[in-house]
mmCIF file of C-alpha atoms and ligand atoms in Angstrom:
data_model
loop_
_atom_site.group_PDB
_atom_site.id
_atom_site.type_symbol
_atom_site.label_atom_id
_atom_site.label_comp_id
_atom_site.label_asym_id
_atom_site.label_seq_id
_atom_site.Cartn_x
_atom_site.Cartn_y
_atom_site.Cartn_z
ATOM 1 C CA UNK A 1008 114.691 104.629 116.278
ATOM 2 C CA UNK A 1009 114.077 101.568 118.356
ATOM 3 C CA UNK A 1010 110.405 99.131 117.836
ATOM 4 C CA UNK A 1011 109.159 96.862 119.947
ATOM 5 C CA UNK A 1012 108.214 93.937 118.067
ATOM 6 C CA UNK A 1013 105.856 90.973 119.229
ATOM 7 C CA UNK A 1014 107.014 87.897 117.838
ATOM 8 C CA UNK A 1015 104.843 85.194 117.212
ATOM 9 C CA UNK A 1016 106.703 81.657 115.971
ATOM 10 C CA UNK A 1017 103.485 79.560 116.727
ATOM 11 C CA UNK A 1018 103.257 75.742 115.633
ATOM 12 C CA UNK A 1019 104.977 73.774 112.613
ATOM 13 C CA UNK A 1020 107.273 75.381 110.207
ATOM 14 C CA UNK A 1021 106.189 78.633 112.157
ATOM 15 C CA UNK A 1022 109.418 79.045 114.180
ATOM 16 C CA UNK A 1023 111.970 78.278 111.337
ATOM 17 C CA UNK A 1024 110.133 80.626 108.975
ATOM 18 C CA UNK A 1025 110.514 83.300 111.940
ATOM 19 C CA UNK A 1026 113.951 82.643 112.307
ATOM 20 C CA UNK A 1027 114.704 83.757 108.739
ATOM 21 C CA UNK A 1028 112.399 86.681 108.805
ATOM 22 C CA UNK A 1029 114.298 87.652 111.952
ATOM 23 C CA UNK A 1030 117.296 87.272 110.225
ATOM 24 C CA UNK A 1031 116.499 89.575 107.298
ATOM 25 C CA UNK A 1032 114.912 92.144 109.411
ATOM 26 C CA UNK A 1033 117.983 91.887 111.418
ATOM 27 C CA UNK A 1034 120.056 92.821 108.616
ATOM 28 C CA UNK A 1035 117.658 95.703 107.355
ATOM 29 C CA UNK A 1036 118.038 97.572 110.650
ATOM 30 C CA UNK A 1037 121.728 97.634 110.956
ATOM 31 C CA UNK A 1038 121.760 98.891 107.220
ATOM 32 C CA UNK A 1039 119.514 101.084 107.405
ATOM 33 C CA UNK A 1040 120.120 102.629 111.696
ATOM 34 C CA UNK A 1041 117.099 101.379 112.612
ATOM 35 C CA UNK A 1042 116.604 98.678 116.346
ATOM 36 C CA UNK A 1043 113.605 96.115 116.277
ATOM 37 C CA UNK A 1044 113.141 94.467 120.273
ATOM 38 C CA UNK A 1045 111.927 91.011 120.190
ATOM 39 C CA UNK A 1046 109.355 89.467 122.458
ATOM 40 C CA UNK A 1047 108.789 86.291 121.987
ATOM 41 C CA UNK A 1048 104.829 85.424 122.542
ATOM 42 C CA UNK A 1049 102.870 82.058 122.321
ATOM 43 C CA UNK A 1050 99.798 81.557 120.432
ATOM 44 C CA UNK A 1051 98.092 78.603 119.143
ATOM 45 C CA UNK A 1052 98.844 74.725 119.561
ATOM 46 C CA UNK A 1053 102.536 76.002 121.497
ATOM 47 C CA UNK A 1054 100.069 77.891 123.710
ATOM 48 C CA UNK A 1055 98.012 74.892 124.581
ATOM 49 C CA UNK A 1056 100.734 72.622 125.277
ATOM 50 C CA UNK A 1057 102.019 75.556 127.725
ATOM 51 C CA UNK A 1058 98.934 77.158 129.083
ATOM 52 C CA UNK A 1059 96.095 75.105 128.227
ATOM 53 C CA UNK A 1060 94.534 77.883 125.841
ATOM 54 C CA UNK A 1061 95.507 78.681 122.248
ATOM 55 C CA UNK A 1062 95.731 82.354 123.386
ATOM 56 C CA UNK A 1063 96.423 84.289 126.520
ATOM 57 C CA UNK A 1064 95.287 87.414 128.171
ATOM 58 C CA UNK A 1065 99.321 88.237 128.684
ATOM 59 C CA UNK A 1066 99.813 87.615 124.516
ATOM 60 C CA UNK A 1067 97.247 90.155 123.758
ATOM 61 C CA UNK A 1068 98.163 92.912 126.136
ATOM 62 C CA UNK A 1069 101.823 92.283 125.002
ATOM 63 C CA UNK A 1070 100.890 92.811 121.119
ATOM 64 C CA UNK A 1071 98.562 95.504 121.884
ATOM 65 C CA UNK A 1072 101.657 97.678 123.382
ATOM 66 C CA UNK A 1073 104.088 96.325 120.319
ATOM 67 C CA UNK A 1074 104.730 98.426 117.222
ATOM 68 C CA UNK A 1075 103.532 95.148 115.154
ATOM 69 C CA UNK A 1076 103.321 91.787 115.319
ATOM 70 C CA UNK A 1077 105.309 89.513 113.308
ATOM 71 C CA UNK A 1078 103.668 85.728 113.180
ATOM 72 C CA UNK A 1079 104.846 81.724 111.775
ATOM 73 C CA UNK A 1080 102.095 79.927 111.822
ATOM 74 C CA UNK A 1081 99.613 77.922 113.993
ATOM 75 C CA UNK A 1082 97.844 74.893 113.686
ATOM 76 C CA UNK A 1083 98.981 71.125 113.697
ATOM 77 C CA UNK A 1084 97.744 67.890 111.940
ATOM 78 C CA UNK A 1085 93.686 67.742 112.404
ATOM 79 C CA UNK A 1086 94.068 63.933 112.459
ATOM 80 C CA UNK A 1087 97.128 63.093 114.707
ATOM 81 C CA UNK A 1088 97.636 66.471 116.727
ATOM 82 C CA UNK A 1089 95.902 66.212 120.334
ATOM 83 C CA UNK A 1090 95.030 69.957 119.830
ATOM 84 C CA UNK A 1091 92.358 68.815 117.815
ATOM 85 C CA UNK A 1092 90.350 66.688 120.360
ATOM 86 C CA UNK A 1093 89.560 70.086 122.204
ATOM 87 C CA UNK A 1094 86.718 70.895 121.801
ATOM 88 C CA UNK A 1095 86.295 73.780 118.844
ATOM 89 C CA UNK A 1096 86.641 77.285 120.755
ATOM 90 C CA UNK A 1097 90.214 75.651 122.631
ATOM 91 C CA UNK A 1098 92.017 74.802 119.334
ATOM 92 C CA UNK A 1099 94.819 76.832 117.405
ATOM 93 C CA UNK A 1100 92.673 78.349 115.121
ATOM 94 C CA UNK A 1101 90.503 79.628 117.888
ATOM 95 C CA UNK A 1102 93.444 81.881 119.429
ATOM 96 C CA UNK A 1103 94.357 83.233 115.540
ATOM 97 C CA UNK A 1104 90.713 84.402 115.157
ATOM 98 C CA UNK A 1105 90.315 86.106 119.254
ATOM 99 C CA UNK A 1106 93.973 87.772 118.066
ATOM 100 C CA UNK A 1107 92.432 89.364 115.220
ATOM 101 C CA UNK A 1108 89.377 90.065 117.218
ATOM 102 C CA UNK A 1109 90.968 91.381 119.953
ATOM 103 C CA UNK A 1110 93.183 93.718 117.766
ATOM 104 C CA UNK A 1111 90.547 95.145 115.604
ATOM 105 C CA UNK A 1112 92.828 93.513 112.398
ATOM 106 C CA UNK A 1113 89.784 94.416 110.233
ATOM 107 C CA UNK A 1114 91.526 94.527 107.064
ATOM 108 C CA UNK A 1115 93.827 91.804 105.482
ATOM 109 C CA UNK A 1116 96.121 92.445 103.195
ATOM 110 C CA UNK A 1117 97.407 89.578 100.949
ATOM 111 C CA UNK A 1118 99.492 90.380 97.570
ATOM 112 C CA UNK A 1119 99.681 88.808 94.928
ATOM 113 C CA UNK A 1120 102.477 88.848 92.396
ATOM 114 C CA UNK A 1121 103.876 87.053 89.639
ATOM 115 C CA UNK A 1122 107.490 87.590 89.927
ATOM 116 C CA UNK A 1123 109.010 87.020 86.314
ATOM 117 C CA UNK A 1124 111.940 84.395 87.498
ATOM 118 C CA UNK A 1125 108.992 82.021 89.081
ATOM 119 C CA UNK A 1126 107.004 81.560 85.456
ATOM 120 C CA UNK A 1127 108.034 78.469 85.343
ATOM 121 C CA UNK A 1128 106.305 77.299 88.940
ATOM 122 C CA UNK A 1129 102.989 78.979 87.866
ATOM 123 C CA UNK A 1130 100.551 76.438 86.658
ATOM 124 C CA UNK A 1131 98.919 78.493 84.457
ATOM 125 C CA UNK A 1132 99.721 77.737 80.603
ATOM 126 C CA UNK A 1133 102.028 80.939 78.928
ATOM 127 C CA UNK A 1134 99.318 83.019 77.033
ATOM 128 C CA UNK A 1135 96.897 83.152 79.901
ATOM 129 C CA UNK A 1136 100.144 84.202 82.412
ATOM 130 C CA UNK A 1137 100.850 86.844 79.348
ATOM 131 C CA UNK A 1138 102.798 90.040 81.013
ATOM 132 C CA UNK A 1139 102.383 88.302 84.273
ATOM 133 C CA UNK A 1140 100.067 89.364 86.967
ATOM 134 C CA UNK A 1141 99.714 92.040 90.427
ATOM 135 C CA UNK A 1142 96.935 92.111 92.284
ATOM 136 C CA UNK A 1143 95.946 92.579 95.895
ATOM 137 C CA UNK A 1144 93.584 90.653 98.030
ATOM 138 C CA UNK A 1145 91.847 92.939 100.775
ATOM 139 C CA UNK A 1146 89.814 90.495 103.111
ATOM 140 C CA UNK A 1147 87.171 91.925 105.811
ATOM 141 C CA UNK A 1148 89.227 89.581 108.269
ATOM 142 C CA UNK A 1149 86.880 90.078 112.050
ATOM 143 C CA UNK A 1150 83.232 89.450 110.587
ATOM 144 C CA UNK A 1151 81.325 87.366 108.430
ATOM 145 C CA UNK A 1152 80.910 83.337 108.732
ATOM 146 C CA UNK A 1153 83.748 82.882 110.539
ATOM 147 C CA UNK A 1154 82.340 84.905 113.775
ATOM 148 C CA UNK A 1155 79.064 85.180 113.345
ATOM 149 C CA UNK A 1156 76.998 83.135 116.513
ATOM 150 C CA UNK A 1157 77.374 79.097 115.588
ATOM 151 C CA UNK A 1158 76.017 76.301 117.215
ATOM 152 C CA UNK A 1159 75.475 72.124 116.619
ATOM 153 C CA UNK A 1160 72.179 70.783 118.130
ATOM 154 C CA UNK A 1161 70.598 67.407 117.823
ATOM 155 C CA UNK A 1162 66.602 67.166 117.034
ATOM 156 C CA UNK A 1163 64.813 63.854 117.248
ATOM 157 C CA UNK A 1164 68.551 62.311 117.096
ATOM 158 C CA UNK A 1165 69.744 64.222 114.056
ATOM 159 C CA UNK A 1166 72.535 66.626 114.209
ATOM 160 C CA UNK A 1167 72.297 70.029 113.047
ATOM 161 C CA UNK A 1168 74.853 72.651 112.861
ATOM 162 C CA UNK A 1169 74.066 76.226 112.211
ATOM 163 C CA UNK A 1170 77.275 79.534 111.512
ATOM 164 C CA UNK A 1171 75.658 82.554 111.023
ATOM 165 C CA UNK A 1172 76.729 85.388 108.213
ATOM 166 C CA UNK A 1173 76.525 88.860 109.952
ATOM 167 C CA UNK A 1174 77.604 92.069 108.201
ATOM 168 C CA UNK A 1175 76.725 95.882 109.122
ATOM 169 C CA UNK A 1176 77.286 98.675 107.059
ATOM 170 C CA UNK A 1177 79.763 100.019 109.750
ATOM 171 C CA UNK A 1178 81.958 96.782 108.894
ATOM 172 C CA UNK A 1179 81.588 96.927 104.984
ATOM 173 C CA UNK A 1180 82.232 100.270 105.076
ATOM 174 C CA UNK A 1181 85.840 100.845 107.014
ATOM 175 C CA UNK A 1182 87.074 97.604 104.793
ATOM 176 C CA UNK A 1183 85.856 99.483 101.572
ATOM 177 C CA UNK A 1184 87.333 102.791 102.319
ATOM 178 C CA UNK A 1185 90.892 100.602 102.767
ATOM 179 C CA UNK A 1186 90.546 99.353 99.588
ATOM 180 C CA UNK A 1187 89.798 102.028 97.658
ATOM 181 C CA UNK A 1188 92.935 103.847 99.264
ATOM 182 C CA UNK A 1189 95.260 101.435 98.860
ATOM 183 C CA UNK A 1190 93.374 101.238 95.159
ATOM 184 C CA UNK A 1191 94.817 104.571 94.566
ATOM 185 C CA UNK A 1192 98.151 103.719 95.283
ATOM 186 C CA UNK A 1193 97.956 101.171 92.688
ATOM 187 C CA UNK A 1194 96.462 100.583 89.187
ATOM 188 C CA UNK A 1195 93.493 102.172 90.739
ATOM 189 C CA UNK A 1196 91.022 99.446 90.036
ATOM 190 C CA UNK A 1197 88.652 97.644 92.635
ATOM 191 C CA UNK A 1198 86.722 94.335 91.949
ATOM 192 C CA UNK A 1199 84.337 94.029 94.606
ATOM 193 C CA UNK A 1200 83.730 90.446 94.945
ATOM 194 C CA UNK A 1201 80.220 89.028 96.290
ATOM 195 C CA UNK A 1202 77.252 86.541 95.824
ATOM 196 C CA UNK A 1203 74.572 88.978 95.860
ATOM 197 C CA UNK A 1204 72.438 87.007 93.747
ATOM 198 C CA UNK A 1205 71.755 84.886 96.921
ATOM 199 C CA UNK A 1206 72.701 87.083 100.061
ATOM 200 C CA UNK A 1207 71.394 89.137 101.815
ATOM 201 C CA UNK A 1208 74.837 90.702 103.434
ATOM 202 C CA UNK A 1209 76.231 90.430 99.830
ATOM 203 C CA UNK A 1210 73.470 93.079 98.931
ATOM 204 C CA UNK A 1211 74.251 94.916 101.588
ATOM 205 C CA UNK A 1212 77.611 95.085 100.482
ATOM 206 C CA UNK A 1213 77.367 95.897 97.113
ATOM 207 C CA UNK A 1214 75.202 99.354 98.004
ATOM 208 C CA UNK A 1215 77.936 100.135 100.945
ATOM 209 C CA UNK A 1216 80.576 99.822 98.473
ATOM 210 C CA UNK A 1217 79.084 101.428 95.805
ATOM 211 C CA UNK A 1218 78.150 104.216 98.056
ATOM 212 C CA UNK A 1219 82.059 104.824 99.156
ATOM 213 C CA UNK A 1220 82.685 104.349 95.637
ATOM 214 C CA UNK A 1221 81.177 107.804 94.769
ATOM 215 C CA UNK A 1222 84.249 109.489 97.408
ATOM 216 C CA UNK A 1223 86.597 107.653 94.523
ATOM 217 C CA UNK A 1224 85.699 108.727 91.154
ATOM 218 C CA UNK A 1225 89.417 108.412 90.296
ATOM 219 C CA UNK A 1226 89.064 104.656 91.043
ATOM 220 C CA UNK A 1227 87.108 102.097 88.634
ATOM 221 C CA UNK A 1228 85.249 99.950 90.293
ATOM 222 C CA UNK A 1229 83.217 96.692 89.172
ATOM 223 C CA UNK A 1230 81.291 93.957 91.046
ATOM 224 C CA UNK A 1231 81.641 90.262 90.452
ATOM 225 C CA UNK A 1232 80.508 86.763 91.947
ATOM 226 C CA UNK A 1233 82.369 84.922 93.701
ATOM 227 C CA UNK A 1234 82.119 81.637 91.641
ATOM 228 C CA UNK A 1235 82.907 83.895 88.959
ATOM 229 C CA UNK A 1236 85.674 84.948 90.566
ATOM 230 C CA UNK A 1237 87.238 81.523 91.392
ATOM 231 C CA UNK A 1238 87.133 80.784 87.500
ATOM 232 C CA UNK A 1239 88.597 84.656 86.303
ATOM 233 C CA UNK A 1240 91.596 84.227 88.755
ATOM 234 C CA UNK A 1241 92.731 81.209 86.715
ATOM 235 C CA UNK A 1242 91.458 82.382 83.564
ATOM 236 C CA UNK A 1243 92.719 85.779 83.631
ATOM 237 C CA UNK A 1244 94.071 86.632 86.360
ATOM 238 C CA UNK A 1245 95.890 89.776 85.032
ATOM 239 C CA UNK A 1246 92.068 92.013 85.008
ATOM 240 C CA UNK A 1247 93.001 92.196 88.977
ATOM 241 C CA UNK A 1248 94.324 95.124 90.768
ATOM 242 C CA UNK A 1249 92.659 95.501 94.106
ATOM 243 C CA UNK A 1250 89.617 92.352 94.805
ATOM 244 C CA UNK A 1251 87.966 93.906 97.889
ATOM 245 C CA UNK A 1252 85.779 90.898 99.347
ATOM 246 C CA UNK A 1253 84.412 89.656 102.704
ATOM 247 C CA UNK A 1254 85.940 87.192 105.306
ATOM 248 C CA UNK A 1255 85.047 83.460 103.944
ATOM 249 C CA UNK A 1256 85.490 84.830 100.027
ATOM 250 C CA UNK A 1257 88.699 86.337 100.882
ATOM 251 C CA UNK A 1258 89.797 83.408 103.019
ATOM 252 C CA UNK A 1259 89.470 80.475 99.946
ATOM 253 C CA UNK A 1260 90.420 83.349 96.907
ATOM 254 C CA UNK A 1261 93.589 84.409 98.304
ATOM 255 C CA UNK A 1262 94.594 81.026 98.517
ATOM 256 C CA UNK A 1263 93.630 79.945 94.700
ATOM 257 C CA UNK A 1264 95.483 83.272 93.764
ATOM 258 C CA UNK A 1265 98.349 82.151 95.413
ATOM 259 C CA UNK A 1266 98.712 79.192 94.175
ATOM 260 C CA UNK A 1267 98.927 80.740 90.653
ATOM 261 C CA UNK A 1268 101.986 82.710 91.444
ATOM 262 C CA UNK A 1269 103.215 79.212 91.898
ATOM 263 C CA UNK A 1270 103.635 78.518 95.340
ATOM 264 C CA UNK A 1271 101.580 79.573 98.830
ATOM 265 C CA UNK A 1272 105.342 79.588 100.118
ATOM 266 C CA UNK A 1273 105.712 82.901 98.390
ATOM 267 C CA UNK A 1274 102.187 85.186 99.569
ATOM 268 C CA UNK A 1275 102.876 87.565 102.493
ATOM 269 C CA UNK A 1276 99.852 89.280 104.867
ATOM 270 C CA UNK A 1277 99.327 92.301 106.949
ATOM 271 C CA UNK A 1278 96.592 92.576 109.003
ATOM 272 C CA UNK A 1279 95.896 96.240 110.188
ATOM 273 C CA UNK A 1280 93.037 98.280 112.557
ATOM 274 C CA UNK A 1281 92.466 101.720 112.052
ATOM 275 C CA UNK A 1282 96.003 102.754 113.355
ATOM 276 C CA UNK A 1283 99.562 101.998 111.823
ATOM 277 C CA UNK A 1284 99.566 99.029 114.417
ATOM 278 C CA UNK A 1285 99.391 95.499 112.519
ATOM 279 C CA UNK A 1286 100.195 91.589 112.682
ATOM 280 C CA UNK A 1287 102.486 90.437 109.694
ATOM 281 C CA UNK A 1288 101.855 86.650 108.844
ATOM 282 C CA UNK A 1289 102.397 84.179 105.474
ATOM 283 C CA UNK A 1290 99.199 83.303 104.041
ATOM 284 C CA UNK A 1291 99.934 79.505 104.245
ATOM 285 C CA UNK A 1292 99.508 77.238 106.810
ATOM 286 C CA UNK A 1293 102.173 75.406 109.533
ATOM 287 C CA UNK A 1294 102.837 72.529 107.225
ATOM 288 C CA UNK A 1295 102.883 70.509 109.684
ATOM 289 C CA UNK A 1296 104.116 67.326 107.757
ATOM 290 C CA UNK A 1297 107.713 69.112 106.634
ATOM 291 C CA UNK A 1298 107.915 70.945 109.845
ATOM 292 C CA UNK A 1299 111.996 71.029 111.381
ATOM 293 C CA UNK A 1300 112.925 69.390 108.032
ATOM 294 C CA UNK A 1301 114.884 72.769 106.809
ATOM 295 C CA UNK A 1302 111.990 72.287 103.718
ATOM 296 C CA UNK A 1303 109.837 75.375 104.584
ATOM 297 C CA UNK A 1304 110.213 78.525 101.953
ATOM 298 C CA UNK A 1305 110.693 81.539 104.258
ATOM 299 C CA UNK A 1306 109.850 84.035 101.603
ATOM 300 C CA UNK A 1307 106.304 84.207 102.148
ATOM 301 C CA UNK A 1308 106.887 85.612 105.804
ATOM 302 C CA UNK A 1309 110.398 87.151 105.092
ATOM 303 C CA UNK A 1310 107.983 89.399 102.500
ATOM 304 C CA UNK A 1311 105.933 89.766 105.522
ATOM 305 C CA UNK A 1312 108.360 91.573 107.344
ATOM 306 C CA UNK A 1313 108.657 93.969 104.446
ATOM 307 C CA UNK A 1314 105.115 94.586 104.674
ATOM 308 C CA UNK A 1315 105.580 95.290 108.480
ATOM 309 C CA UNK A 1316 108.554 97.843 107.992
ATOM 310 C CA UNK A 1317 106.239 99.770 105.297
ATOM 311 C CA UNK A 1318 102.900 99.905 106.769
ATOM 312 C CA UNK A 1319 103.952 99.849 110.754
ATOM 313 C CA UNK A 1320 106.865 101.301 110.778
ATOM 314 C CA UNK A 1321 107.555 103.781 107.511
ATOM 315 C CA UNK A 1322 110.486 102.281 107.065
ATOM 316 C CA UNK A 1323 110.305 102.244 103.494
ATOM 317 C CA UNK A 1324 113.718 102.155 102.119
ATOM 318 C CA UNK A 1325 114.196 98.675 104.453
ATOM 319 C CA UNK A 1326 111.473 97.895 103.041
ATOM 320 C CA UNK A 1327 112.136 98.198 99.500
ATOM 321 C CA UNK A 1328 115.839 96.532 100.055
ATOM 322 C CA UNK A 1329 114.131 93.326 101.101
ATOM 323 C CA UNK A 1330 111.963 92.853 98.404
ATOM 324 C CA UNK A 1331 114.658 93.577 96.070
ATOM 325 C CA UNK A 1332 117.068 91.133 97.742
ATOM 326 C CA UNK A 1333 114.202 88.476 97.126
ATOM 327 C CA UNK A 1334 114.095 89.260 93.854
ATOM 328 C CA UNK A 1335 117.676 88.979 93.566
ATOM 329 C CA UNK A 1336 117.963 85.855 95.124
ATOM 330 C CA UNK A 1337 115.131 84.555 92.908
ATOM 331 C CA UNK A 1338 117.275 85.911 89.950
ATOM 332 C CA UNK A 1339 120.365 83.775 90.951
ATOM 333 C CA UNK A 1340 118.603 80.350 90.723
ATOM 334 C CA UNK A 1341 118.034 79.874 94.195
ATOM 335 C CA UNK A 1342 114.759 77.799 94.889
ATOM 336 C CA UNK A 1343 113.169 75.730 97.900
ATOM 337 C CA UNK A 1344 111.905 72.748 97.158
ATOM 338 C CA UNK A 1345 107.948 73.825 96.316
ATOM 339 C CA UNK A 1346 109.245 76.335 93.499
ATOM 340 C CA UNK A 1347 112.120 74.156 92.499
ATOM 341 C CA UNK A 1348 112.470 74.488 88.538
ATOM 342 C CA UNK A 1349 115.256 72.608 86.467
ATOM 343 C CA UNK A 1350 118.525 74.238 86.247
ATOM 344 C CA UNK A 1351 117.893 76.183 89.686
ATOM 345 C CA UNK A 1352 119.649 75.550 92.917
ATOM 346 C CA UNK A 1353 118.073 73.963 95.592
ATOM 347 C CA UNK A 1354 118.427 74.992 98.883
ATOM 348 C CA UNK A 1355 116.411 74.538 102.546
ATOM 349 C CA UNK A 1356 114.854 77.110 104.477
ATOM 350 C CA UNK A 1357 117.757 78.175 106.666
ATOM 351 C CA UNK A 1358 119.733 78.964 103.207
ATOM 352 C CA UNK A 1359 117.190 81.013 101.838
ATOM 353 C CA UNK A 1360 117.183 83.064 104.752
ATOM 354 C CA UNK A 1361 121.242 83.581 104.780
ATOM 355 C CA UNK A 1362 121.209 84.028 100.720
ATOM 356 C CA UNK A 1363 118.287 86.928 101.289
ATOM 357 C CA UNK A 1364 119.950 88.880 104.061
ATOM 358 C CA UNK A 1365 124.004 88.382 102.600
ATOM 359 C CA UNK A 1366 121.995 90.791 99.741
ATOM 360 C CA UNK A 1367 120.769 93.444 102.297
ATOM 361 C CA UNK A 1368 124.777 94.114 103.578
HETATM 362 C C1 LIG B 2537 94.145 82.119 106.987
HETATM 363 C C2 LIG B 2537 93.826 80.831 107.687
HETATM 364 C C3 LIG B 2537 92.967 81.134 108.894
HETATM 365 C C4 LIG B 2537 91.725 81.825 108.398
HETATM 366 C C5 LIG B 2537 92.608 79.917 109.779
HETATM 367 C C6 LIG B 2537 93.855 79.225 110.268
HETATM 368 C C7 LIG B 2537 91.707 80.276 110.914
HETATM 369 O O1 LIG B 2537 93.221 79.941 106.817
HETATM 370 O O2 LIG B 2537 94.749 83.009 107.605
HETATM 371 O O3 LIG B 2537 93.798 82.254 105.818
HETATM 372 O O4 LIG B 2537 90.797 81.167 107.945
HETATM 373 O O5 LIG B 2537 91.670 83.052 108.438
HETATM 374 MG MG1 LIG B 2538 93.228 80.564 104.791
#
């Protein structure tokens, strides 16, 4: 079977992280007779410096007739990149959010796992990290805050800025029903995470998800705030299976729970619509300062790819083989530099790509 595959390097660290991904996946498909076809797309600051916009018309019509996307990163410095004198709606992040848009990527999927040989890069002391932890972020990812209408006015010479929190049931309700399956695939537990002792859409979204809760009644579902929330995951963060929240909540969680599994380097993402179609990015950000430097840790989008194979492709067994070779590799001492732990082997990002895929053959 051959699958057309967007590819999205983007800005910073993005295209070396790629590169490794590309690597793995390359290795996966002769393995296991399967072809991926590239096509290489630009997106964010690359897509400024090329076409004066951080997103295309061409890039989405090209990912809308992939099989998946597979995506770096985007974004640059905020205080020495040029992209960031545009004004808001021409910047990097601009063309990540129309791309989700545009796609209908409703529904984010960010794991997050303590793997046993990276104890010793988790931050969290021993008897709160107990039998370790597994638990899945699903983020509404195209409403909420972060596209609601926004504005910045000036009054009488004072400044005021106004972003707008919209939610309908419609939206709470697709993002629910995701959680709940992928719930049942799991530990079949959902934490619905809100602050509806002060919003209105957070009310909202407790009765929508309480109300697809009743199709469930194998799943256990509980509510909590999202202050709360921020305090369990470092507390005890082993009560998580599935934390089913809304865009902003789901944007500043999954990075605190990724940090506890010890690095940011490590979290992988699918975004998916209503079809098998989705865009496979790391969690983390272009790290712009240690971009080219061979620094980057590739696993974060290299378990991306995985993610890709399973959900967009069915290609489970591939799937399965890479996460195991990361394991593996893990297992043999081999570290970047952000989970380096004494008595492990450092290595760059090109290294970790080669070590991961020489245990696919
Ligand atoms: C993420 C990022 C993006 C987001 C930014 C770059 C727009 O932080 O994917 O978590 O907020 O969604
Ligand atoms: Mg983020």
């Amino acid at each position: 079977m051959n699958y057309k595959i967007a590819v999205i390097p983007g800005d910073g660290i993005g295209p070396e992280i790629v590169r490794e991904a590309r690597k793995v996946l390359d290795a996966a498909a002769v393995k296991y007779g399967f072809t991926l076809e590239y096509t290489e797309l630009l997106m964010g600051g690359a897509s400024i410096d090329a076409n004066g916009v951080p997103l295309t018309d061409e890039t989405i019509e090209t990912a809308k007739a992939s099989d998946a996307v597979l995506m770096g990163s985007i974004g640059g410095d905020a205080k020495t990149s040029p992209w960031y004198r545009l004004e808001p709606s021409l910047r990097p992040e601009a063309g990540l959010l129309k791309l989700r848009k545009s796609l209908n990527l409703f529904a984010n999927l960010r794991p997050a796992y303590l793997y046993e040989e990276l104890k010793a890069a988790c931050p969290l002391r021993d008897e709160i990290i107990g039998d370790g932890f597994d638990m899945l972020i699903m983020r509404e990812l195209t409403g909420g805050l972060y596209f609601g209408a926004r504005s910045t006015v000036e009054e009488d010479g004072v400044k005021k800025a106004t972003d707008t929190l919209v939610y309908s049931e419609h939206e709470i309700r697709r993002i629910a029903v995701k959680g709940f399956d992928i719930a049942r695939k799991r530990r079949k537990k959902v934490c619905s995470v809100d602050k509806a002792n002060v919003l209105d859409s957070s009310r909202l979204w407790r009765s929508v998800v309480e109300e697809v809760a009743k199709e469930y009644p194998d799943v256990e579902l509980s509510h909590m705030l999202v202050d709360n929330c921020a305090m369990q995951l470092v507390k005890d963060p082993g009560q998580f299976d599935v934390i089913l929240t809304e865009n902003m909540f789901g944007d500043i969680l999954s990075d605190e729970a990724s940090m506890v599994t010890g690095s940011i380097g490590m979290l992988s993402s699918a975004s998916l619509n209503e079809t098998k179609f989705g865009l496979y990015e790391p969690s983390h950000g272009s790290a712009p300062d240690i971009a080219g430097m061979d620094l980057a840790n590739p696993i974060a989008t290299i378990l991306s790819a995985a993610m890709m194979l399973r959900y967009s492709l069915d290609l489970d067994e591939a799937a399965d083989a890479i996460e195991a070779a990361v394991k593996q590799v893990l297992k043999d001492g081999y570290r970047t530099a952000d989970i380096m732990s004494d008595g492990c082997t450092r290595v760059g990002c090109a290294e970790m790509g080669s070590l991961i895929r020489e245990r696919i053959q």
